[in-house]
mmCIF file of C-alpha atoms in Angstrom:
data_model
loop_
_atom_site.group_PDB
_atom_site.id
_atom_site.type_symbol
_atom_site.label_atom_id
_atom_site.label_comp_id
_atom_site.label_asym_id
_atom_site.label_seq_id
_atom_site.Cartn_x
_atom_site.Cartn_y
_atom_site.Cartn_z
ATOM 1 C CA MET A 1 -25.119 4.349 -17.983
ATOM 2 C CA SER A 2 -22.258 6.692 -17.064
ATOM 3 C CA ASN A 3 -19.750 8.063 -19.593
ATOM 4 C CA HIS A 4 -16.928 6.894 -17.302
ATOM 5 C CA THR A 5 -16.026 3.398 -16.118
ATOM 6 C CA ALA A 6 -13.632 2.326 -13.311
ATOM 7 C CA VAL A 7 -12.076 -1.055 -12.761
ATOM 8 C CA ILE A 8 -11.244 -1.796 -9.090
ATOM 9 C CA THR A 9 -9.350 -4.880 -8.047
ATOM 10 C CA GLY A 10 -9.811 -6.202 -4.550
ATOM 11 C CA SER A 11 -13.043 -4.247 -4.396
ATOM 12 C CA THR A 12 -15.028 -6.080 -1.689
ATOM 13 C CA ALA A 13 -13.233 -4.832 1.387
ATOM 14 C CA GLY A 14 -11.038 -2.083 2.843
ATOM 15 C CA LEU A 15 -9.692 0.502 0.438
ATOM 16 C CA GLY A 16 -11.227 -1.279 -2.565
ATOM 17 C CA ALA A 17 -14.692 -0.993 -1.123
ATOM 18 C CA ALA A 18 -14.107 2.652 -0.280
ATOM 19 C CA PHE A 19 -12.995 3.308 -3.893
ATOM 20 C CA ALA A 20 -16.127 1.584 -5.138
ATOM 21 C CA ARG A 21 -18.417 3.713 -2.955
ATOM 22 C CA GLN A 22 -16.837 7.017 -3.719
ATOM 23 C CA LEU A 23 -16.504 6.411 -7.454
ATOM 24 C CA ALA A 24 -20.136 5.244 -7.655
ATOM 25 C CA ALA A 25 -21.118 8.461 -5.788
ATOM 26 C CA GLN A 26 -19.308 10.372 -8.507
ATOM 27 C CA GLY A 27 -21.338 8.535 -11.172
ATOM 28 C CA TYR A 28 -18.750 6.059 -12.422
ATOM 29 C CA ASP A 29 -19.949 2.662 -13.698
ATOM 30 C CA LEU A 30 -18.000 0.020 -11.928
ATOM 31 C CA VAL A 31 -16.216 -3.154 -12.900
ATOM 32 C CA LEU A 32 -15.526 -4.939 -9.594
ATOM 33 C CA VAL A 33 -12.824 -7.582 -9.310
ATOM 34 C CA ALA A 34 -12.273 -10.050 -6.454
ATOM 35 C CA ARG A 35 -12.012 -13.752 -5.702
ATOM 36 C CA ASP A 36 -15.215 -14.127 -3.596
ATOM 37 C CA GLY A 37 -17.979 -14.352 -6.200
ATOM 38 C CA ASP A 38 -20.916 -14.203 -3.742
ATOM 39 C CA ARG A 39 -19.485 -11.195 -1.848
ATOM 40 C CA LEU A 40 -18.655 -9.515 -5.134
ATOM 41 C CA ARG A 41 -22.160 -9.871 -6.582
ATOM 42 C CA MET A 42 -23.703 -8.541 -3.311
ATOM 43 C CA GLN A 43 -21.484 -5.535 -3.564
ATOM 44 C CA ALA A 44 -22.372 -4.893 -7.193
ATOM 45 C CA GLU A 45 -26.124 -5.050 -6.419
ATOM 46 C CA SER A 46 -25.631 -2.682 -3.491
ATOM 47 C CA MET A 47 -23.670 -0.160 -5.570
ATOM 48 C CA SER A 48 -26.219 -0.321 -8.415
ATOM 49 C CA SER A 49 -29.254 0.128 -6.180
ATOM 50 C CA GLN A 50 -27.755 2.785 -3.917
ATOM 51 C CA TYR A 51 -26.050 4.965 -6.552
ATOM 52 C CA GLY A 52 -27.895 4.040 -9.808
ATOM 53 C CA VAL A 53 -24.736 3.191 -11.675
ATOM 54 C CA GLY A 54 -23.965 0.317 -13.968
ATOM 55 C CA THR A 55 -21.970 -2.505 -12.366
ATOM 56 C CA SER A 56 -20.351 -5.733 -13.591
ATOM 57 C CA VAL A 57 -18.176 -8.232 -11.785
ATOM 58 C CA ILE A 58 -15.124 -10.295 -12.712
ATOM 59 C CA VAL A 59 -14.474 -13.193 -10.374
ATOM 60 C CA ALA A 60 -10.750 -13.728 -10.613
ATOM 61 C CA ASP A 61 -7.759 -14.830 -8.637
ATOM 62 C CA LEU A 62 -5.106 -12.269 -9.622
ATOM 63 C CA VAL A 63 -2.163 -14.533 -8.718
ATOM 64 C CA THR A 64 -3.089 -16.689 -11.739
ATOM 65 C CA ASP A 65 -2.539 -15.975 -15.423
ATOM 66 C CA ASP A 66 -6.191 -16.728 -16.212
ATOM 67 C CA GLY A 67 -7.457 -14.344 -13.571
ATOM 68 C CA VAL A 68 -5.220 -11.521 -14.799
ATOM 69 C CA ALA A 69 -6.147 -12.240 -18.436
ATOM 70 C CA ALA A 70 -9.871 -11.874 -17.589
ATOM 71 C CA VAL A 71 -9.267 -8.338 -16.285
ATOM 72 C CA GLN A 72 -6.929 -7.449 -19.175
ATOM 73 C CA GLU A 73 -9.649 -8.492 -21.679
ATOM 74 C CA ARG A 74 -12.026 -5.945 -20.053
ATOM 75 C CA LEU A 75 -9.346 -3.242 -19.937
ATOM 76 C CA ALA A 76 -8.612 -3.663 -23.614
ATOM 77 C CA ASP A 77 -12.281 -3.580 -24.722
ATOM 78 C CA ARG A 78 -12.395 -0.699 -27.218
ATOM 79 C CA ALA A 79 -16.223 -0.696 -27.354
ATOM 80 C CA HIS A 80 -16.475 -0.134 -23.572
ATOM 81 C CA PRO A 81 -13.375 1.893 -22.576
ATOM 82 C CA VAL A 82 -12.093 1.978 -19.041
ATOM 83 C CA HIS A 83 -11.232 5.452 -17.754
ATOM 84 C CA LEU A 84 -9.820 4.595 -14.382
ATOM 85 C CA LEU A 85 -7.960 1.517 -13.120
ATOM 86 C CA VAL A 86 -7.369 1.020 -9.388
ATOM 87 C CA ASN A 87 -4.795 -1.631 -8.708
ATOM 88 C CA ASN A 88 -5.763 -2.290 -5.063
ATOM 89 C CA ALA A 89 -5.786 -6.085 -4.593
ATOM 90 C CA GLY A 90 -3.131 -7.197 -2.110
ATOM 91 C CA HIS A 91 -2.263 -9.171 0.992
ATOM 92 C CA GLY A 92 0.606 -9.505 3.447
ATOM 93 C CA LEU A 93 2.393 -12.393 5.166
ATOM 94 C CA ALA A 94 2.548 -12.775 8.927
ATOM 95 C CA THR A 95 5.881 -14.627 8.918
ATOM 96 C CA ASP A 96 9.526 -13.571 8.305
ATOM 97 C CA PHE A 97 10.907 -14.449 4.874
ATOM 98 C CA ILE A 98 12.905 -17.469 6.045
ATOM 99 C CA ASP A 99 9.853 -18.863 7.876
ATOM 100 C CA SER A 100 7.440 -18.330 5.021
ATOM 101 C CA ASP A 101 6.422 -20.975 2.427
ATOM 102 C CA LEU A 102 8.191 -20.173 -0.802
ATOM 103 C CA GLU A 103 4.999 -20.505 -2.792
ATOM 104 C CA ASP A 104 3.291 -17.891 -0.533
ATOM 105 C CA GLU A 105 6.211 -15.570 -1.179
ATOM 106 C CA ARG A 106 5.873 -16.082 -4.925
ATOM 107 C CA LYS A 107 2.168 -15.322 -4.778
ATOM 108 C CA LEU A 108 2.725 -12.127 -2.887
ATOM 109 C CA LEU A 109 5.331 -10.962 -5.426
ATOM 110 C CA ARG A 110 3.028 -12.069 -8.277
ATOM 111 C CA LEU A 111 0.060 -10.067 -6.983
ATOM 112 C CA HIS A 112 1.781 -6.878 -5.950
ATOM 113 C CA VAL A 113 4.364 -6.610 -8.668
ATOM 114 C CA GLN A 114 3.663 -8.718 -11.720
ATOM 115 C CA THR A 115 -0.142 -8.285 -11.762
ATOM 116 C CA THR A 116 0.163 -4.514 -11.192
ATOM 117 C CA LEU A 117 2.631 -4.368 -14.057
ATOM 118 C CA GLU A 118 0.452 -6.416 -16.400
ATOM 119 C CA LEU A 119 -2.804 -4.622 -15.721
ATOM 120 C CA SER A 120 -1.140 -1.241 -15.780
ATOM 121 C CA HIS A 121 0.403 -2.066 -19.279
ATOM 122 C CA THR A 122 -2.960 -3.115 -20.719
ATOM 123 C CA ALA A 123 -4.769 -0.139 -19.301
ATOM 124 C CA ALA A 124 -2.069 2.354 -20.236
ATOM 125 C CA THR A 125 -1.896 1.032 -23.844
ATOM 126 C CA ALA A 126 -5.683 1.569 -24.259
ATOM 127 C CA MET A 127 -5.647 4.958 -22.481
ATOM 128 C CA THR A 128 -2.801 6.406 -24.464
ATOM 129 C CA ARG A 129 -4.546 5.372 -27.635
ATOM 130 C CA ARG A 130 -7.512 7.544 -26.532
ATOM 131 C CA ARG A 131 -5.118 10.120 -25.060
ATOM 132 C CA GLY A 132 -6.917 10.068 -21.696
ATOM 133 C CA GLY A 133 -7.131 7.932 -18.559
ATOM 134 C CA ARG A 134 -6.107 7.470 -15.011
ATOM 135 C CA ILE A 135 -4.365 4.742 -12.967
ATOM 136 C CA ILE A 136 -4.042 4.466 -9.210
ATOM 137 C CA ASN A 137 -1.636 1.875 -7.832
ATOM 138 C CA VAL A 138 -2.022 1.204 -4.097
ATOM 139 C CA ALA A 139 1.392 1.084 -2.394
ATOM 140 C CA SER A 140 2.265 1.599 1.293
ATOM 141 C CA VAL A 141 4.646 3.660 3.509
ATOM 142 C CA ALA A 142 6.200 0.239 4.116
ATOM 143 C CA GLY A 143 7.789 0.767 0.747
ATOM 144 C CA TYR A 144 10.115 3.328 2.315
ATOM 145 C CA THR A 145 11.346 0.804 4.996
ATOM 146 C CA PRO A 146 13.327 -2.420 4.917
ATOM 147 C CA THR A 147 10.754 -4.740 6.454
ATOM 148 C CA GLY A 148 10.630 -7.733 4.108
ATOM 149 C CA THR A 149 9.049 -8.924 0.919
ATOM 150 C CA TYR A 150 5.908 -6.803 1.298
ATOM 151 C CA SER A 151 7.849 -3.593 1.738
ATOM 152 C CA ALA A 152 10.121 -4.507 -1.169
ATOM 153 C CA ALA A 153 7.095 -5.054 -3.400
ATOM 154 C CA LYS A 154 5.551 -1.753 -2.350
ATOM 155 C CA SER A 155 8.837 0.020 -3.001
ATOM 156 C CA TRP A 156 8.613 -1.368 -6.540
ATOM 157 C CA VAL A 157 5.011 -0.123 -6.886
ATOM 158 C CA ILE A 158 6.058 3.388 -5.800
ATOM 159 C CA ASN A 159 8.939 3.652 -8.245
ATOM 160 C CA PHE A 160 7.130 1.969 -11.040
ATOM 161 C CA SER A 161 4.196 4.334 -10.749
ATOM 162 C CA LYS A 162 6.464 7.384 -10.584
ATOM 163 C CA GLY A 163 8.268 6.301 -13.697
ATOM 164 C CA LEU A 164 5.043 5.451 -15.560
ATOM 165 C CA HIS A 165 3.544 8.861 -14.557
ATOM 166 C CA SER A 166 6.568 10.585 -16.034
ATOM 167 C CA GLN A 167 6.305 8.637 -19.270
ATOM 168 C CA LEU A 168 2.492 9.026 -19.773
ATOM 169 C CA ARG A 169 1.510 12.460 -18.443
ATOM 170 C CA SER A 170 2.243 14.143 -21.791
ATOM 171 C CA ARG A 171 -0.005 11.549 -23.451
ATOM 172 C CA GLY A 172 -3.025 12.336 -21.314
ATOM 173 C CA VAL A 173 -2.659 9.583 -18.693
ATOM 174 C CA THR A 174 -2.142 10.205 -15.001
ATOM 175 C CA VAL A 175 -0.556 7.500 -12.826
ATOM 176 C CA THR A 176 -0.601 7.936 -9.004
ATOM 177 C CA ALA A 177 0.946 5.775 -6.357
ATOM 178 C CA LEU A 178 -1.206 5.866 -3.243
ATOM 179 C CA VAL A 179 1.117 5.500 -0.233
ATOM 180 C CA PRO A 180 -1.005 5.161 2.943
ATOM 181 C CA GLY A 181 0.203 4.144 6.427
ATOM 182 C CA LEU A 182 -1.871 1.915 8.668
ATOM 183 C CA VAL A 183 -5.571 1.944 7.616
ATOM 184 C CA ARG A 184 -8.503 0.517 9.586
ATOM 185 C CA THR A 185 -9.452 -2.281 7.181
ATOM 186 C CA GLU A 186 -9.554 -6.132 7.091
ATOM 187 C CA PHE A 187 -6.022 -6.233 5.636
ATOM 188 C CA HIS A 188 -4.179 -7.217 8.719
ATOM 189 C CA GLN A 189 -6.814 -9.640 9.930
ATOM 190 C CA ARG A 190 -7.013 -11.450 6.598
ATOM 191 C CA SER A 191 -3.242 -11.610 6.385
ATOM 192 C CA GLY A 192 -2.906 -12.933 9.946
ATOM 193 C CA ILE A 193 -0.870 -9.962 10.990
ATOM 194 C CA THR A 194 -1.094 -8.548 14.516
ATOM 195 C CA VAL A 195 -0.377 -4.852 14.947
ATOM 196 C CA LYS A 196 0.199 -3.977 18.571
ATOM 197 C CA ALA A 197 2.725 -1.184 19.009
ATOM 198 C CA ALA A 198 1.158 1.402 16.630
ATOM 199 C CA LYS A 199 0.219 4.722 18.114
ATOM 200 C CA ARG A 200 -3.212 6.243 17.675
ATOM 201 C CA TRP A 201 -2.177 8.830 15.134
ATOM 202 C CA MET A 202 -0.838 6.093 12.815
ATOM 203 C CA TRP A 203 -4.325 4.706 12.078
ATOM 204 C CA LEU A 204 -6.166 6.240 9.087
ATOM 205 C CA ASP A 205 -9.776 5.976 7.892
ATOM 206 C CA ALA A 206 -10.251 4.148 4.562
ATOM 207 C CA ASP A 207 -12.664 6.770 3.260
ATOM 208 C CA ASP A 208 -10.319 9.599 4.026
ATOM 209 C CA VAL A 209 -7.437 7.798 2.339
ATOM 210 C CA VAL A 210 -9.453 7.150 -0.850
ATOM 211 C CA ARG A 211 -10.797 10.743 -0.927
ATOM 212 C CA GLU A 212 -7.256 12.119 -0.887
ATOM 213 C CA ALA A 213 -6.107 9.564 -3.528
ATOM 214 C CA LEU A 214 -8.850 10.471 -5.931
ATOM 215 C CA THR A 215 -8.181 14.121 -5.444
ATOM 216 C CA ALA A 216 -4.445 13.793 -5.989
ATOM 217 C CA ASN A 217 -4.975 11.628 -9.088
ATOM 218 C CA ALA A 218 -7.481 14.062 -10.558
ATOM 219 C CA GLN A 219 -4.955 16.904 -9.954
ATOM 220 C CA GLY A 220 -2.222 15.004 -11.776
ATOM 221 C CA ALA A 221 -0.018 13.950 -8.804
ATOM 222 C CA ALA A 222 2.487 11.137 -9.169
ATOM 223 C CA ILE A 223 2.405 10.359 -5.400
ATOM 224 C CA CYS A 224 -0.265 10.665 -2.756
ATOM 225 C CA VAL A 225 0.701 10.182 0.922
ATOM 226 C CA PRO A 226 -2.523 10.672 2.884
ATOM 227 C CA ALA A 227 -2.453 12.522 6.214
ATOM 228 C CA ARG A 228 0.056 15.206 7.282
ATOM 229 C CA SER A 229 1.486 12.868 9.891
ATOM 230 C CA TYR A 230 2.589 10.392 7.317
ATOM 231 C CA GLN A 231 3.775 13.028 4.937
ATOM 232 C CA MET A 232 6.124 14.253 7.622
ATOM 233 C CA LEU A 233 7.216 10.757 8.509
ATOM 234 C CA THR A 234 8.007 9.639 4.948
ATOM 235 C CA ALA A 235 9.848 12.895 4.281
ATOM 236 C CA GLY A 236 11.981 12.195 7.352
ATOM 237 C CA LEU A 237 12.635 8.581 6.174
ATOM 238 C CA ARG A 238 13.947 9.820 2.810
ATOM 239 C CA PHE A 239 16.652 11.922 4.526
ATOM 240 C CA MET A 240 17.559 9.477 7.291
ATOM 241 C CA PRO A 241 20.682 7.344 6.777
ATOM 242 C CA ASP A 242 19.878 3.753 5.929
ATOM 243 C CA SER A 243 21.541 2.562 9.089
ATOM 244 C CA MET A 244 19.185 4.699 11.165
ATOM 245 C CA VAL A 245 16.036 3.567 9.337
ATOM 246 C CA GLN A 246 17.131 -0.072 9.758
ATOM 247 C CA TRP A 247 17.826 0.510 13.499
ATOM 248 C CA ALA A 248 14.394 2.056 13.989
ATOM 249 C CA VAL A 249 12.711 -0.809 12.150
ATOM 250 C CA ASP A 250 14.573 -3.443 14.230
ATOM 251 C CA LYS A 251 13.729 -1.570 17.457
ATOM 252 C CA ARG A 252 10.034 -1.388 16.483
ATOM 253 C CA THR A 253 9.999 -5.063 15.648
ATOM 254 C CA ASN A 254 11.608 -6.027 18.930
ATOM 255 C CA ASP A 255 9.276 -3.697 20.929
ATOM 256 C CA SER A 256 6.255 -5.257 19.242
ATOM 257 C CA ALA A 257 7.372 -8.742 20.147
ATOM 258 C CA ALA A 258 7.999 -7.711 23.771
ATOM 259 C CA VAL A 259 4.473 -6.293 24.173
ATOM 260 C CA GLY A 260 3.034 -9.798 23.882
ATOM 261 C CA SER A 261 0.697 -11.368 21.336
ATOM 262 C CA ALA A 262 -2.733 -9.895 20.773
ATOM 263 C CA ALA A 263 -5.725 -11.764 19.416
ATOM 264 C CA PRO A 264 -5.213 -12.894 15.837
ATOM 265 C CA GLY A 265 -5.915 -10.092 13.428
ATOM 266 C CA ALA A 266 -6.070 -7.382 16.019
ATOM 267 C CA GLU A 267 -5.720 -4.012 14.231
ATOM 268 C CA TYR A 268 -5.835 -1.416 16.950
ATOM 269 C CA ASP A 269 -4.765 -1.305 20.568
ATOM 270 C CA SER A 270 -7.055 1.197 22.303
ATOM 271 C CA SER A 271 -4.677 1.438 25.251
ATOM 272 C CA ALA A 272 -1.780 2.688 23.133
ATOM 273 C CA ASP A 273 -0.477 6.166 23.694
ATOM 274 C CA GLY A 274 -2.010 8.400 21.103
ATOM 275 C CA THR A 275 -0.487 11.682 22.083
ATOM 276 C CA ALA A 276 2.881 11.566 20.243
ATOM 277 C CA GLU A 277 3.266 13.818 17.192
ATOM 278 C CA PRO A 278 5.300 12.686 14.230
ATOM 279 C CA THR A 279 7.890 15.412 14.852
ATOM 280 C CA THR A 280 8.382 14.110 18.388
ATOM 281 C CA GLU A 281 8.636 10.549 17.119
ATOM 282 C CA ALA A 282 11.333 11.586 14.667
ATOM 283 C CA ILE A 283 13.331 13.465 17.224
ATOM 284 C CA ASN A 284 13.126 10.642 19.713
ATOM 285 C CA THR A 285 14.170 8.150 17.046
ATOM 286 C CA VAL A 286 17.211 10.238 16.191
ATOM 287 C CA ASP A 287 18.135 10.760 19.804
ATOM 288 C CA ALA A 288 17.761 7.103 20.692
ATOM 289 C CA TYR A 289 19.769 6.112 17.613
ATOM 290 C CA LYS A 290 22.607 8.433 18.576
ATOM 291 C CA ALA A 291 22.560 7.179 22.148
ATOM 292 C CA ALA A 292 22.676 3.561 21.018
ATOM 293 C CA LYS A 293 25.564 4.308 18.626
ATOM 294 C CA ALA A 294 27.490 6.136 21.351
ATOM 295 C CA LYS A 295 26.931 3.237 23.783
ATOM 296 C CA SER A 296 28.140 0.772 21.125
ATOM 297 C CA ALA A 297 31.163 2.893 20.338
ATOM 298 C CA SER A 298 32.044 3.156 24.063
ATOM 299 C CA LYS A 299 31.880 -0.627 24.459
ATOM 300 C CA ALA A 300 34.051 -1.106 21.408
ATOM 301 C CA SER A 301 36.553 1.393 22.746
ATOM 302 C CA LYS A 302 36.796 -0.382 26.081
ATOM 303 C CA GLY A 303 37.304 -3.664 24.220
ATOM 304 C CA ARG A 304 40.277 -2.120 22.390
ATOM 305 C CA ALA A 305 41.829 -0.628 25.544
ATOM 306 C CA THR A 306 45.514 -1.380 26.040
ATOM 307 C CA PRO A 307 45.874 -4.171 28.661
ATOM 308 C CA PRO A 308 47.930 -3.379 31.760
ATOM 309 C CA PRO A 309 51.567 -4.429 31.569
ATOM 310 C CA PRO A 310 52.392 -7.845 33.126
ATOM 311 C CA PRO A 311 53.735 -7.832 36.651
ATOM 312 C CA ALA A 312 57.541 -7.523 36.967
#
């Protein structure tokens, strides 16, 4: 058995599966958490036979109190301490807020915000007692944009993680918010979301994302934005006026709708133009925004023009 144990939520697919593979390769014993018991047990057997590490599973629905409590019990186990918690479980919604079922919206918020808070609290309490431990909370670059409930929840994850990192770093605990862009995983398919207008450079490989996240966390970073393209993009978003960011989001949404609907769950459009660089994208966005504002101002000015005097 290893001297280190990692708990990974949402471990059976996407980033969670990549975290499991890479941590097992580093010699971590794994506690794998997901809803699909059969798939979870198959993953545990695979990790154990391939990497020779200890594995255990917790079949839990993390939008329920009982599911969260089962993971908290393991995190608080003093006899078998957890050294790394990866809060990765998550999903999105394919509909706008007003078109969504309210219970679905509650579950999304429960999973991304309340569950992350509760598991982080339990883990951090145990880790500070030992004066050592690590937490990675999976967020998204969507957290920097006003695109609905999911982006609002991920914005919370980013700021929560930054604040917790600041509070705990002097007590031996590193908390890192992982902030990836679009990743080639099952996420969009399982959430029923179609991504059509994304350019080639926007798509990241799950193993690359996880590799950067583990490195950043080990180095004590509060934030990890994988890939230079997204680092540049998120840096630009922080300095853009809110009105410009909202305009760009609205334009992207309208452009995506105009393209037409792809097959359900399509993640990548191979015909999309992949040549644009982030710097070019940012410049084009600013230029287009200025042009749209100027056009709007011109129309408003014409509307306010003094009418000609009435005939004598």
